[in-house]
XYZ file of C-alpha atoms in Angstrom:
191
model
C 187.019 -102.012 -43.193
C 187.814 -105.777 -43.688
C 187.853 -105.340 -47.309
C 190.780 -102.557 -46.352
C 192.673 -104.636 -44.228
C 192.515 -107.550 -46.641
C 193.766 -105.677 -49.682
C 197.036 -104.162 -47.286
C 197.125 -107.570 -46.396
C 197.919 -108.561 -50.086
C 199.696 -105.623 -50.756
C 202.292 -106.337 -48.021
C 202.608 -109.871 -48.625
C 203.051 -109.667 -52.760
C 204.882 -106.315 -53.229
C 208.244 -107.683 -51.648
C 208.318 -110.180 -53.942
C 207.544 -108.416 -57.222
C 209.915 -105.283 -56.388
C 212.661 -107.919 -55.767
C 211.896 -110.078 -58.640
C 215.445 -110.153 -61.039
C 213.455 -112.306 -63.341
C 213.973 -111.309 -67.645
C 211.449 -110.401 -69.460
C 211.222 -112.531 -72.880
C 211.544 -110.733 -76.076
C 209.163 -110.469 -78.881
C 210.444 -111.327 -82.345
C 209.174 -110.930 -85.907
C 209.204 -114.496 -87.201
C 208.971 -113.667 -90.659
C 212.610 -111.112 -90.110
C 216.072 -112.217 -90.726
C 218.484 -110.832 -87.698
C 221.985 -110.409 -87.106
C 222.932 -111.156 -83.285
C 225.877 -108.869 -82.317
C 228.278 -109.843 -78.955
C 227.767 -106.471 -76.987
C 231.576 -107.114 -75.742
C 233.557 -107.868 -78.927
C 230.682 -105.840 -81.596
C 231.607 -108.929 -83.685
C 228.545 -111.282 -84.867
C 227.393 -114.296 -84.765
C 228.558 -116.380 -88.116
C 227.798 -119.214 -89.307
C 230.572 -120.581 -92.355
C 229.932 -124.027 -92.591
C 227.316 -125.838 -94.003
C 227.706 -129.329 -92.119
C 226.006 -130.127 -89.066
C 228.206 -130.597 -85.969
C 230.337 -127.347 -87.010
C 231.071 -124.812 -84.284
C 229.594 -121.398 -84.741
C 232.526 -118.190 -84.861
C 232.272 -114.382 -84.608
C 233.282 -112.206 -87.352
C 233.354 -108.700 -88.546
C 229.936 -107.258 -90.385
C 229.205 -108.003 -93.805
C 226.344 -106.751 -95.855
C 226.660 -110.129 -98.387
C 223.374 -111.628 -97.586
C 225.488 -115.664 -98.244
C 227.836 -114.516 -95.018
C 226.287 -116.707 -92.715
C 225.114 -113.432 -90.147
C 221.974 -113.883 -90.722
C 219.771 -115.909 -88.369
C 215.657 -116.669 -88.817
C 213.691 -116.625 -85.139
C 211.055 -119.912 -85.160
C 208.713 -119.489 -82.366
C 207.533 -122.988 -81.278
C 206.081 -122.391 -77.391
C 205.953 -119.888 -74.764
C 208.616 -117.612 -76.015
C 210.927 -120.954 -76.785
C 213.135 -120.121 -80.110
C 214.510 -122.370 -82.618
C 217.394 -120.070 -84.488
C 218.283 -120.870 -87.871
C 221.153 -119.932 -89.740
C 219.801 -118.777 -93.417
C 223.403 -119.601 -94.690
C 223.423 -123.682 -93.927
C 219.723 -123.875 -92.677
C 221.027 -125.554 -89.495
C 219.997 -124.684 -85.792
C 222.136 -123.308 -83.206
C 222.705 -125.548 -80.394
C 223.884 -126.089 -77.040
C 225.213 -129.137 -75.346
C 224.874 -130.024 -72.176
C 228.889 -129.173 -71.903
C 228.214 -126.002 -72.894
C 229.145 -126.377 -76.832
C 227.754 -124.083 -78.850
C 227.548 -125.779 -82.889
C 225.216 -125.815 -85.508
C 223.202 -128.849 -86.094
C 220.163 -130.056 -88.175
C 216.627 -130.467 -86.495
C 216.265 -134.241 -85.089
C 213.729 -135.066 -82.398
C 216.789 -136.022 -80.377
C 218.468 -132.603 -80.601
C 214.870 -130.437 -80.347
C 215.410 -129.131 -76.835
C 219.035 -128.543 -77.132
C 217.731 -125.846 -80.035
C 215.547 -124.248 -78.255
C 216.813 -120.734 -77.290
C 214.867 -117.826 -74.739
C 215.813 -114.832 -75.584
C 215.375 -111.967 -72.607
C 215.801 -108.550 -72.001
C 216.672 -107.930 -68.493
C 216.148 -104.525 -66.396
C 218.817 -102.630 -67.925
C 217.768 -103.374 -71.272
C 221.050 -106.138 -72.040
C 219.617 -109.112 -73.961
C 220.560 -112.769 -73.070
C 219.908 -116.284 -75.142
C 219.344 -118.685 -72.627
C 219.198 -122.587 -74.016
C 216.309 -124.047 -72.332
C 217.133 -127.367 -71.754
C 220.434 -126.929 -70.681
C 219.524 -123.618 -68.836
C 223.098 -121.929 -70.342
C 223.388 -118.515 -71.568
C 224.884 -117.963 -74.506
C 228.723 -116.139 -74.027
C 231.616 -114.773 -75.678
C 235.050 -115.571 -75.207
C 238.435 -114.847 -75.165
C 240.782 -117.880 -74.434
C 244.303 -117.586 -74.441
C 245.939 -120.961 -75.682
C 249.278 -121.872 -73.863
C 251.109 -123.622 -76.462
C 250.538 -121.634 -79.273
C 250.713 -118.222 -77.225
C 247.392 -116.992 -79.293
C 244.628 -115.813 -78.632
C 241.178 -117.511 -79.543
C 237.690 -116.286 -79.824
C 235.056 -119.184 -78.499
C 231.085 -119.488 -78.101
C 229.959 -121.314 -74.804
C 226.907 -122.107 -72.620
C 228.240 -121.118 -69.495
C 225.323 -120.244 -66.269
C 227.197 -118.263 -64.619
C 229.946 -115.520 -65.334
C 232.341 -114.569 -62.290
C 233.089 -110.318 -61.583
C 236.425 -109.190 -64.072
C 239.432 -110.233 -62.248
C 237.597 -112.322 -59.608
C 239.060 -115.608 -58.536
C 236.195 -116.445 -56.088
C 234.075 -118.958 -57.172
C 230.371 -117.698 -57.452
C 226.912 -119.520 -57.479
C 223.624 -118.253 -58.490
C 222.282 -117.238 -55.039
C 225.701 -114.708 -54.274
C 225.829 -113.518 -58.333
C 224.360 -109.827 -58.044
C 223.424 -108.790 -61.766
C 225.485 -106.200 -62.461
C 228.671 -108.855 -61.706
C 227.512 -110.458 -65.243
C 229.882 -109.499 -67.222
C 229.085 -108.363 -70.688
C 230.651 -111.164 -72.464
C 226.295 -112.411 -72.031
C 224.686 -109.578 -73.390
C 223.916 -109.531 -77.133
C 221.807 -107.130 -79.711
C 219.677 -108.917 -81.984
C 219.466 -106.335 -84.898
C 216.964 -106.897 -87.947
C 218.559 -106.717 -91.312
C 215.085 -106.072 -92.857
């Protein structure tokens, strides 16, 4: 009977906690793949167009030409902890701690910065989360007021605030399905 009441015991005190967990899961990825990583809000992908280290990454249209820069190479190093390479310029994508999202070459200065998690969360969305700087990865669409256009950017942003909302939100209020899409991705294998 103690053995009963111990077990309930465990049960009761554990099963909150794991039925309210919102943690991600991590994502699995073939190393030896190429993938394209596609913005589930603007179906554009990921590009990479210069070769230089310190250029910003941009979003463009699918190509099939293997030299267009879509194509990105998935490095484990630790514990589901990604370096991403572009196959176009060889370069890594990185975040700063301002939330810039560029391209640069591997340095031991700029190793955490290029480390990327990529998770899958409950409804199936995938995120890239930069582990040092603990952004996600997010689309974009800034209007400029001088030139009246309209500009696609990459940022590390932590937290993305319900369409139309003007309240500021932290982490403990942010339900999930507030994130707006403009964080999911689909990393697609071009293999």
């Amino acid at each position: 009977m103690k053995f009963f009441y111990t077990i309930s015991f465990l049960f009761y005190l554990f099963f909150p906690i794991m039925a309210l967990s919102q943690e991600e899961n991590l994502v699995s990825l073939d190393c030896e793949k190429s993938y394209r990583i596609q913005s589930a809000s603007s179906f554009t992908y990921l590009n990479c167009s210069f070769l230089y280290s310190g250029a910003s990454i941009t979003q463009t249209i699918y190509s099939s030409d293997p030299k267009s820069g879509q194509l990105w190479k998935f490095i484990m190093v630790s514990n589901g902890c990604y370096r991403i390479q572009s196959q176009y310029s060889g370069l890594y994508l990185t975040c700063s701690y301002t939330g810039a999202i560029t391209q640069e070459k591997y340095s031991y200065e700029s190793i955490g910065r290029q480390l990327w998690k990529v998770m899958v969360d409950r409804e199936r969305n995938q995120l890239l989360l930069s582990v040092q700087t603990r952004l996600y990865l997010t689309f974009f669409r800034k209007r400029d007021s001088t030139t009246d256009t309209t500009k696609e950017v990459l940022l590390g942003i932590n937290i993305i605030q319900p369409e139309g909302s003007t309240q500021k939100y932290t982490p403990e209020y942010q339900k999930r399905e507030e994130r707006k899409s403009t964080q999911y991705w689909k990393i697609i294998s071009s293999d």
